[in-house]
mmCIF file of C-alpha atoms and ligand atoms in Angstrom:
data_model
loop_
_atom_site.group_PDB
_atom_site.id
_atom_site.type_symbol
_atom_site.label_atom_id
_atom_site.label_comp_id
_atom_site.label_asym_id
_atom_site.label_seq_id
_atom_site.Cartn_x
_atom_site.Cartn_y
_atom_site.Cartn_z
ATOM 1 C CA UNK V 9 77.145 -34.304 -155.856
ATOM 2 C CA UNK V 10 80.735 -34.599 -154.736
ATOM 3 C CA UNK V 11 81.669 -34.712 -158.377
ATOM 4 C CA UNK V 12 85.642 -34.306 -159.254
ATOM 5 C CA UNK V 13 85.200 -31.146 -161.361
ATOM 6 C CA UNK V 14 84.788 -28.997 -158.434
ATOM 7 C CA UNK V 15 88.603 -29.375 -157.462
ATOM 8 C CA UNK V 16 91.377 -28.524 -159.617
ATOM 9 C CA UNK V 17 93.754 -30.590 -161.323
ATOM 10 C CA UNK V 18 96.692 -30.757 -159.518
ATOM 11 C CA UNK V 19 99.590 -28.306 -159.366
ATOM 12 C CA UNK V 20 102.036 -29.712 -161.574
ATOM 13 C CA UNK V 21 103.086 -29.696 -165.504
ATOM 14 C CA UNK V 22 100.134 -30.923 -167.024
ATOM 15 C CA UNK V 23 98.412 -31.217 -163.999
ATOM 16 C CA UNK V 24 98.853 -34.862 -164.384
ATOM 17 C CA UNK V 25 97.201 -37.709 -161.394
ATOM 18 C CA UNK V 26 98.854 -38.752 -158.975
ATOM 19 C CA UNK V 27 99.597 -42.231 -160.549
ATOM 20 C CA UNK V 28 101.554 -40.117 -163.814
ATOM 21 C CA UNK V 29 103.443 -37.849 -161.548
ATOM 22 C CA UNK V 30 104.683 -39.685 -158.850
ATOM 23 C CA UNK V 31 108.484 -40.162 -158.713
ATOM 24 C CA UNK V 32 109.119 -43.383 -159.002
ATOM 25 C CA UNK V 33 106.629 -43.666 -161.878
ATOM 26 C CA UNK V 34 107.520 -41.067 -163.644
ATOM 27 C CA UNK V 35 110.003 -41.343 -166.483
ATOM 28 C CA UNK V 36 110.286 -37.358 -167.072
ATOM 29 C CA UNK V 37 110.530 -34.779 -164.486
ATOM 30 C CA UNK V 38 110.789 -31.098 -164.338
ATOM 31 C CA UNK V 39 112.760 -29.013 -161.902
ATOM 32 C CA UNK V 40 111.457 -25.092 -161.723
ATOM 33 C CA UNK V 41 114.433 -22.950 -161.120
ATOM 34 C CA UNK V 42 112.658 -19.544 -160.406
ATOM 35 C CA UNK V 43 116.318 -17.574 -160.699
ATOM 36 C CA UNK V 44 116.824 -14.072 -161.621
ATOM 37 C CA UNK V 45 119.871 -11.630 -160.573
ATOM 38 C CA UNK V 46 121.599 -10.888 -163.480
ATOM 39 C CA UNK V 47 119.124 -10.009 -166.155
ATOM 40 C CA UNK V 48 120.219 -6.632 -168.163
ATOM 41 C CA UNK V 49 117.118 -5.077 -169.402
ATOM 42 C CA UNK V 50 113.530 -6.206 -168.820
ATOM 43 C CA UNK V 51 112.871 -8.480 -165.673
ATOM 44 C CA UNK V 52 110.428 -10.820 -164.737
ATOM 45 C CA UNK V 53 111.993 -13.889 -165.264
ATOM 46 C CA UNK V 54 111.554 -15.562 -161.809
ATOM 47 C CA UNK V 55 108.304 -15.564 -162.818
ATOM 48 C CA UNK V 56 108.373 -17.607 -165.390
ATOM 49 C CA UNK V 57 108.985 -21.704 -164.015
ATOM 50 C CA UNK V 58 105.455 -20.621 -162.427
ATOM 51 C CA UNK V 59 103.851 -19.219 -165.406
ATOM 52 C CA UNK V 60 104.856 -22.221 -167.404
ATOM 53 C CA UNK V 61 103.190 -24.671 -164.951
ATOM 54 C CA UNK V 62 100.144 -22.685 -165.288
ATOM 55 C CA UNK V 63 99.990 -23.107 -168.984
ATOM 56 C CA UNK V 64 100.591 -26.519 -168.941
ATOM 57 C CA UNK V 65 97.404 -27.500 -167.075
ATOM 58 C CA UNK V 66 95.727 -26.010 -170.363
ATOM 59 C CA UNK V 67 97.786 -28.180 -172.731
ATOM 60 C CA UNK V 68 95.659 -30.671 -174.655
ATOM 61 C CA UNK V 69 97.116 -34.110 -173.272
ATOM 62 C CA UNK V 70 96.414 -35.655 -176.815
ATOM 63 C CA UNK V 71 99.316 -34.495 -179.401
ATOM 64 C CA UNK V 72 98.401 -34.714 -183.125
ATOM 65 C CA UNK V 73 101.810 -35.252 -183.972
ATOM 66 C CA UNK V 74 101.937 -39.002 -182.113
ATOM 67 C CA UNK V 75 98.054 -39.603 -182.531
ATOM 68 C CA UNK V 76 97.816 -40.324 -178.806
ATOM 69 C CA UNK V 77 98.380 -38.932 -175.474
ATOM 70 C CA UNK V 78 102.309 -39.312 -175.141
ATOM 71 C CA UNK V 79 102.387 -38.173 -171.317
ATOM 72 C CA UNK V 80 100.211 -41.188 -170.364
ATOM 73 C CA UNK V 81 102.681 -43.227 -171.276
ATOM 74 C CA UNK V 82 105.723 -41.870 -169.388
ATOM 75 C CA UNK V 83 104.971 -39.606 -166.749
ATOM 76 C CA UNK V 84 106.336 -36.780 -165.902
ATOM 77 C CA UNK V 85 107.593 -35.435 -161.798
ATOM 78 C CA UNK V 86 107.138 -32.208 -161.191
ATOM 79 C CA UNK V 87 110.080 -31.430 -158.472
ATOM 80 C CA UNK V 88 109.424 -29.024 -155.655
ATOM 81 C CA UNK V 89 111.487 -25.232 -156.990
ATOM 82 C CA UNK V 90 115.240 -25.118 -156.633
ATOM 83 C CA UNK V 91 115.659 -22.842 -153.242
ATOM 84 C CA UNK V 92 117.455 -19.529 -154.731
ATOM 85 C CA UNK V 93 120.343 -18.299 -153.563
ATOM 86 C CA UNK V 94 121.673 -14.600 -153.753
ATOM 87 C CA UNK V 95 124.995 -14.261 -152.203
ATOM 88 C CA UNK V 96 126.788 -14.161 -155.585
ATOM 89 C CA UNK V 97 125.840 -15.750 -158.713
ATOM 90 C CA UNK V 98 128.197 -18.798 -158.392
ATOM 91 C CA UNK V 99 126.776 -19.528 -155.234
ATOM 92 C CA UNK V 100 123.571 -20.381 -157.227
ATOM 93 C CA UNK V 101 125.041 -22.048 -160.144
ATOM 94 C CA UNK V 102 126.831 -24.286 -157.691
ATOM 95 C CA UNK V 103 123.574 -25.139 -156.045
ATOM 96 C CA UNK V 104 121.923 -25.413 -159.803
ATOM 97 C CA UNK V 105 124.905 -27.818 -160.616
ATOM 98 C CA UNK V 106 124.308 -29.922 -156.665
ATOM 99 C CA UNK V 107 120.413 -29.880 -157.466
ATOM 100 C CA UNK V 108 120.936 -31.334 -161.296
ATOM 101 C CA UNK V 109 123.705 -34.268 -159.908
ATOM 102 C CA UNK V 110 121.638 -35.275 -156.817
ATOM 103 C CA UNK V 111 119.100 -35.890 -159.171
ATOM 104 C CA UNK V 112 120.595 -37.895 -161.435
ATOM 105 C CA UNK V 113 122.465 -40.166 -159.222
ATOM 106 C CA UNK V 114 119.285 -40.363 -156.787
ATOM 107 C CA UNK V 115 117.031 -43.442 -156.684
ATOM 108 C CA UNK V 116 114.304 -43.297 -158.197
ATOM 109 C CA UNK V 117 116.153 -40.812 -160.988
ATOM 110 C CA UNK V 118 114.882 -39.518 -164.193
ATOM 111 C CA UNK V 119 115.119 -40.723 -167.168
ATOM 112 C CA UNK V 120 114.791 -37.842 -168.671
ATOM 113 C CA UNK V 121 115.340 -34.450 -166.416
ATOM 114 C CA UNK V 122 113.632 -30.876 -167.496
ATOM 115 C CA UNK V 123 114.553 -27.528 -165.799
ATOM 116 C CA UNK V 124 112.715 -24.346 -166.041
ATOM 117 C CA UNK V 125 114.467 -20.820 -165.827
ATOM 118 C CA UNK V 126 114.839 -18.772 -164.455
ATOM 119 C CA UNK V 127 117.673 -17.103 -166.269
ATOM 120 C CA UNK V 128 120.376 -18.598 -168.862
ATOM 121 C CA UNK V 129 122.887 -18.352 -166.273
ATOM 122 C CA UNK V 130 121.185 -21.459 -164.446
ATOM 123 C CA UNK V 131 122.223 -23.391 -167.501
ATOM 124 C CA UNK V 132 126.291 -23.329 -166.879
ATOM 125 C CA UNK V 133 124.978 -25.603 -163.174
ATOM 126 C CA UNK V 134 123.020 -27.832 -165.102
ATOM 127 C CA UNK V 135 125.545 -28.626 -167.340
ATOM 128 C CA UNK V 136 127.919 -29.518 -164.915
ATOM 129 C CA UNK V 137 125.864 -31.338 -162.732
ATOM 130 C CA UNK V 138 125.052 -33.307 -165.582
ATOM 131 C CA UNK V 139 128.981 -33.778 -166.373
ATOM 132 C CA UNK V 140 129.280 -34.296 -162.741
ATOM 133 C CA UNK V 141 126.701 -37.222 -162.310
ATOM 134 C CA UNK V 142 126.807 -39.080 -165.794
ATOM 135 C CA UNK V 143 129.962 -37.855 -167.207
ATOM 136 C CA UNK V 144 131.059 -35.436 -169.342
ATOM 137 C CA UNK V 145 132.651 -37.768 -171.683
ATOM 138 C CA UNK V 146 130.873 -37.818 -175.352
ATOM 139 C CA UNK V 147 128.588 -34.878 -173.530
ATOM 140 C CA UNK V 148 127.609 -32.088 -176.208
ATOM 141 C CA UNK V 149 125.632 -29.017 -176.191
ATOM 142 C CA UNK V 150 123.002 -28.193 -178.324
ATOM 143 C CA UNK V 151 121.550 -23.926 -177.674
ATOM 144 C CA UNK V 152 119.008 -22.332 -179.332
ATOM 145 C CA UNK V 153 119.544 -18.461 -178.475
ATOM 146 C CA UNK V 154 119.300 -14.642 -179.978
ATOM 147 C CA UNK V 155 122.649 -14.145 -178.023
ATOM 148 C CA UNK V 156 125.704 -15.840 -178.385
ATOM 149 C CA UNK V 157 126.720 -15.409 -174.728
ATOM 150 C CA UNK V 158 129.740 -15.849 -175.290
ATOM 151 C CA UNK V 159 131.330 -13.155 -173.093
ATOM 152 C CA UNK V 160 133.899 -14.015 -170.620
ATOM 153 C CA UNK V 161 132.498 -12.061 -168.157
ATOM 154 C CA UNK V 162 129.665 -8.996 -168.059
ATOM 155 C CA UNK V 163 129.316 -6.767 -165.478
ATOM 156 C CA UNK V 164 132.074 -8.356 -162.917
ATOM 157 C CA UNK V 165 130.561 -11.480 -163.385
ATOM 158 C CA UNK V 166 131.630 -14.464 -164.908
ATOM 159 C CA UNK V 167 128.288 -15.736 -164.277
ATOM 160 C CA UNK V 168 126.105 -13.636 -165.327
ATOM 161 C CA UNK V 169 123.446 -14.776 -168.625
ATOM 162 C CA UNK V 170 125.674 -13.076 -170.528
ATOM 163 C CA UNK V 171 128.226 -15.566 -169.947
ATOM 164 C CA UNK V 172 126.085 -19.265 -170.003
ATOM 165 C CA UNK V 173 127.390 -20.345 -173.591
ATOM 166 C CA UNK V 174 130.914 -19.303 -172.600
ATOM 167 C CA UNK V 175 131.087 -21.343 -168.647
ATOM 168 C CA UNK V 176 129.189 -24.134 -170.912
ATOM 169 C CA UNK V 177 131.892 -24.127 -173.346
ATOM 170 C CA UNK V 178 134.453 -25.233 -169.889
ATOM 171 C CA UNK V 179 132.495 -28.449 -170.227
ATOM 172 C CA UNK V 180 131.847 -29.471 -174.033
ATOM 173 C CA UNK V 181 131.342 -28.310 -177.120
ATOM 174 C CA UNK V 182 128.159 -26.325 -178.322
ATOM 175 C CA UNK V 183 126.090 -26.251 -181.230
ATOM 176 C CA UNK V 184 124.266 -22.623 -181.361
ATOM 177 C CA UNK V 185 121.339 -21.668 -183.589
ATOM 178 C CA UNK V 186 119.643 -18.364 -183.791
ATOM 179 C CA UNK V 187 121.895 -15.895 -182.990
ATOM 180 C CA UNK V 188 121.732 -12.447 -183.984
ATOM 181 C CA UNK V 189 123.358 -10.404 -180.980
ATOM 182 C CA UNK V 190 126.849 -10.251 -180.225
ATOM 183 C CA UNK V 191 129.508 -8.128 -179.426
ATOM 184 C CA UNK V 192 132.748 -7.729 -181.736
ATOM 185 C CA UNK V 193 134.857 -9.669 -179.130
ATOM 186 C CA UNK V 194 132.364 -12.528 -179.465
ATOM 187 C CA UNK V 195 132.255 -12.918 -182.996
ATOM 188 C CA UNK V 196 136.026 -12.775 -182.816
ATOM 189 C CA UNK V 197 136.207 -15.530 -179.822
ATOM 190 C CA UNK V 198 133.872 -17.446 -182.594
ATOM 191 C CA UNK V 199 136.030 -17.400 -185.602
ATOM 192 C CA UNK V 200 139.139 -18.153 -183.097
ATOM 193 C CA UNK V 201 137.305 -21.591 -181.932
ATOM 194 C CA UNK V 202 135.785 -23.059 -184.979
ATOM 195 C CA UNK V 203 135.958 -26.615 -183.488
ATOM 196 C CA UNK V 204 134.421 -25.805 -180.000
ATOM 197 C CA UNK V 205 131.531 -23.687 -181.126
ATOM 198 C CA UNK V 206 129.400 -24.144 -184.338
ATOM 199 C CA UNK V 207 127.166 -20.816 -184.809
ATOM 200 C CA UNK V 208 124.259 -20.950 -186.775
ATOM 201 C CA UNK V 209 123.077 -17.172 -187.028
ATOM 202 C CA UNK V 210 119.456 -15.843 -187.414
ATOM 203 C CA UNK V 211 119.742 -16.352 -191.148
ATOM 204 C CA UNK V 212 120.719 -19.484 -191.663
ATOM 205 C CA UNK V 213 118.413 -20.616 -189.187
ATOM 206 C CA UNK V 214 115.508 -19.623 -190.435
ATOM 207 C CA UNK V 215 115.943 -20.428 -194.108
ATOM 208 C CA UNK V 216 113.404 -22.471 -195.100
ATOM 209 C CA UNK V 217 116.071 -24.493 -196.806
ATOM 210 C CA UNK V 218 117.430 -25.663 -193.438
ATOM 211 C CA UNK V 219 120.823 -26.845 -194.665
ATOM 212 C CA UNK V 220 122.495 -26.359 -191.092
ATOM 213 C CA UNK V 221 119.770 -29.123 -189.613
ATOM 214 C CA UNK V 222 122.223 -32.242 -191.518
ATOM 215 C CA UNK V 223 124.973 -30.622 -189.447
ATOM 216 C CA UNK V 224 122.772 -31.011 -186.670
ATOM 217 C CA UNK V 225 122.302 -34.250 -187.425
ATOM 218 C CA UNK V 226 125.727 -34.528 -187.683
ATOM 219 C CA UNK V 227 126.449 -32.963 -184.393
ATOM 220 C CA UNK V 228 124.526 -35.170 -182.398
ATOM 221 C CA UNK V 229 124.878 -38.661 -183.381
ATOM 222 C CA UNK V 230 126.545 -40.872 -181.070
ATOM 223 C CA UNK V 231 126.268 -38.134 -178.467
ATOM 224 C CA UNK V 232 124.312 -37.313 -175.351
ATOM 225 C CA UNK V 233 122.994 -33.815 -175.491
ATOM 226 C CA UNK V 234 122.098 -31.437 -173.437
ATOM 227 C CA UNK V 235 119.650 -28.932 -175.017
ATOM 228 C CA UNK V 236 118.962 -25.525 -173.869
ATOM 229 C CA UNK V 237 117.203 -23.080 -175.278
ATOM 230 C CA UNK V 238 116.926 -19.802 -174.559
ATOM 231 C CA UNK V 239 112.946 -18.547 -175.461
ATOM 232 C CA UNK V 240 114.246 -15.658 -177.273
ATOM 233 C CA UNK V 241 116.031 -17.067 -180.105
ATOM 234 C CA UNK V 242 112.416 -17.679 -180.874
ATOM 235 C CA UNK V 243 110.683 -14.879 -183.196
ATOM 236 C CA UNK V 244 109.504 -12.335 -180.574
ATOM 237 C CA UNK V 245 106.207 -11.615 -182.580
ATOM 238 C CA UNK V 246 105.343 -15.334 -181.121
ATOM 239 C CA UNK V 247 107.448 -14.989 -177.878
ATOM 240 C CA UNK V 248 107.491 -11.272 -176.979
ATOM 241 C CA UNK V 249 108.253 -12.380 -172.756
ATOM 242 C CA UNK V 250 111.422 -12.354 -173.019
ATOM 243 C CA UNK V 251 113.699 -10.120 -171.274
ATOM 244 C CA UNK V 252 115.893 -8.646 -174.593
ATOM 245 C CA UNK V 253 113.842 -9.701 -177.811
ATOM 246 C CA UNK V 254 115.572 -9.344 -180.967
ATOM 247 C CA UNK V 255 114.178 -8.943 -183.884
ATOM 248 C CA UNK V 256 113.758 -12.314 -186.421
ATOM 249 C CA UNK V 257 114.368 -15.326 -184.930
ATOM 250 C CA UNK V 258 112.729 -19.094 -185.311
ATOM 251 C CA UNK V 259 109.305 -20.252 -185.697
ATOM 252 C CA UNK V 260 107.497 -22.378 -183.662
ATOM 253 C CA UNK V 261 107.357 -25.512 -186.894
ATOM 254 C CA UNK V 262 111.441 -24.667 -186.951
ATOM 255 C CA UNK V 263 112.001 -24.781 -183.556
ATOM 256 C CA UNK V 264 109.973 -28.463 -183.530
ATOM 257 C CA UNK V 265 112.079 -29.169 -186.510
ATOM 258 C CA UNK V 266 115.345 -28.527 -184.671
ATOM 259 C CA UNK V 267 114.137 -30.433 -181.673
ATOM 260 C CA UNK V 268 112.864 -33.667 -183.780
ATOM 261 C CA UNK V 269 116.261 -33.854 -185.486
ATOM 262 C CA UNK V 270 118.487 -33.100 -182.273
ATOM 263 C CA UNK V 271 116.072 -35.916 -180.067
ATOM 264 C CA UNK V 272 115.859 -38.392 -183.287
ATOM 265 C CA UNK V 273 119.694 -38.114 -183.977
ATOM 266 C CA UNK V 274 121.386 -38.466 -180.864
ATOM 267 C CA UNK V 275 122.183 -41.212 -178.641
ATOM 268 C CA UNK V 276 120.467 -39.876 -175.859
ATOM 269 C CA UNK V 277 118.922 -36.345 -173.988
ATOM 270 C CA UNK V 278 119.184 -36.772 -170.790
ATOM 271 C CA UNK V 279 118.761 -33.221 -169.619
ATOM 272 C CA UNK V 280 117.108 -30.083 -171.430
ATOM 273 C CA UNK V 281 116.080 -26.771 -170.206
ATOM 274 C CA UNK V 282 113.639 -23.997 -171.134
ATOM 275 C CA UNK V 283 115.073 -20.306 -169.740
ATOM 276 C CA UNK V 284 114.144 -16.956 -169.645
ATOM 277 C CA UNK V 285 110.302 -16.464 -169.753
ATOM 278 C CA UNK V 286 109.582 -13.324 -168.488
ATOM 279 C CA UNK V 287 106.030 -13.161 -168.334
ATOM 280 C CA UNK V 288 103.747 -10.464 -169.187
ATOM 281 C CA UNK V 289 100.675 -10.039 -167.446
ATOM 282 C CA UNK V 290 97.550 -11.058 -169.170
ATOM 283 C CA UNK V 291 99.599 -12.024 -172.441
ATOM 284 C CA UNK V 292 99.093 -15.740 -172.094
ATOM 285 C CA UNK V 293 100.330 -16.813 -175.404
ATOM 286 C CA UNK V 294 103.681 -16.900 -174.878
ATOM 287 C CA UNK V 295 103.430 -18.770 -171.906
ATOM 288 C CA UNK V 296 101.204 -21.168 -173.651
ATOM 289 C CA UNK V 297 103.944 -21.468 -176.413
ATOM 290 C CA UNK V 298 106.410 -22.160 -173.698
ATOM 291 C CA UNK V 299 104.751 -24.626 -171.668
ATOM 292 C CA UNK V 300 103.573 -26.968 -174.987
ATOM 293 C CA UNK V 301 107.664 -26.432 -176.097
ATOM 294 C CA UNK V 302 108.319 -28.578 -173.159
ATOM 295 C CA UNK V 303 105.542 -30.989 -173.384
ATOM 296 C CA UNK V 304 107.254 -31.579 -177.341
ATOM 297 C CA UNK V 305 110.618 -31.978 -175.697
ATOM 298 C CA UNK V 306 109.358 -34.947 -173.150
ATOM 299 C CA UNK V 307 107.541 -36.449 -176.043
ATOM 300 C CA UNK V 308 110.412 -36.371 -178.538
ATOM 301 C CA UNK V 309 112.859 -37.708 -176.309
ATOM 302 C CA UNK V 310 110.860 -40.160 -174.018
ATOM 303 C CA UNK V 311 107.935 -41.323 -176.269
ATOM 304 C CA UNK V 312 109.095 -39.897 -179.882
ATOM 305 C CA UNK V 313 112.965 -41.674 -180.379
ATOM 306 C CA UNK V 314 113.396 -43.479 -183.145
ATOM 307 C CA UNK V 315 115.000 -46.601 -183.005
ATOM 308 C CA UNK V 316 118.073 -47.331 -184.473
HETATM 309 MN MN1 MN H 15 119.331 -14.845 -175.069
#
């Protein structure tokens, strides 16, 4: 009795076969990015690219949403973790930004490429790298976030997490939704640059109206996005691991809501990324929550797209 349920399913998202997670077969893949140096208040964040992958080999392959099992269909490559660097901060968001373009110029190259933080700061490399490889031309930025992060620089760093929105901003414009932190020389960098940055605060965001979501719409057509979201501009009574939670925030149905119109709206998603889950031992939820966000996001853009 040799039978297959003695061994585990293998150690990547979804802990998918061989034949649905091989490279070349594969039209998602996922790049863990276990980063953390300049978190502020609670830490744990390296942690959480593992913690995710963990979850994910508990995800029910059959979403209700498509009637089927979407990842069958496309694959997904789970990449070996990014190699952390901690001279300075740069230093890793240049290798971040040399990781993401290798990728995406390599043969065979995803379709559609996932990274898991690690911190926000990870996000100002991906960005580029994605400029860098594809172009930044008709590039946009979609962030879901408590924070604004729109500081220059926190800390003596320009590159701290503090800072990803802002060293995003160098490349193209963002669309933010969620916030409900910033400082006063934030909200006045905001109001000064009404054309690069679109804030949707905590408020708006969470009405159940959701008027902003046509200006999503809006935002995104004819555009390739990159989507990042930071896990606490979700409602910390559902995602508590988070190094700062805020108070209020968006639910998981708005959060799917948000990604549905953002995937269904734009010309393409080439690259998304899920940042800053700082685990907390024996709390699996979150976790959970984080691993079936980025199941969604394959599904919606590689499986879900409408066709226009
Ligand atoms: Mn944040």
């Amino acid at each position: 009795m040799a039978g297959h349920e003695l061994y585990q399913a293998p150690w990547n998202f979804l802990g998918l076969p061989e034949n649905l997670s091989e490279p070349a077969r594969s039209r998602g893949w996922l790049l863990p990015v276990p980063y953390e140096s300049t978190t502020s208040y609670g830490a744990g964040t390296r942690d959480g690219p593992a913690a995710i992958l963990a979850a994910s080999r508990q995800v029910e392959l059959y979403d209700h949403e498509f009637g089927e099992e979407p990842a069958l269909s496309y694959g997904i490559h789970t990449t070996l973790p990014l190699n952390t660097v901690h001279s300075s901060p740069e230093a890793m968001i240049n290798s971040v930004e040399e990781a993401v373009a290798g990728l995406l110029a390599g043969a065979p190259c995803p379709e559609v490429l996932g990274v898991l933080g690690g911190e926000h700061s990870i996000s100002a490399g991906v960005v580029r790298g994605l400029a860098r490889a594809r172009s930044a031309e008709s590039l946009v930025v979609v962030h879901v976030d408590a924070h604004s992060d729109m500081r220059d620089e926190y800390e003596g760093s320009p590159y701290s997490h503090a800072c990803a929105a802002r060293r995003i901003l160098e490349t193209c414009p963002i669309f933010q939704i969620g916030i409900r932190n910033l400082s006063s020389d934030e909200a006045k960098f905001l109001h000064r640059n009404p054309k690069k940055v679109r804030t949707v605060f905590a408020e708006e965001a969470t009405d159940p109206k959701g008027r902003f979501l046509r200006d999503l719409a809006q935002f995104v057509q004819k555009k390739r996005v990159f989507f990042t979201i930071d896990l606490d501009g979700l409602d910390p009574s559902i995602m508590p691991s988070v190094g700062t939670p805020e108070p209020g925030g968006i639910s998981w149905e708005r959060m799917l809501v948000i990604a549905r119109t953002v995937t269904a709206n734009a010309a393409a998603v080439p690259v998304f990324d899920v940042v800053e889950l700082a685990p907390i031992p024996g709390l699996r939820g979150p976790d959970f929550l984080a691993a079936k966000l980025v199941y969604k996001l394959f599904s919606y853009t590689l499986n879900g797209r409408k066709k226009k």
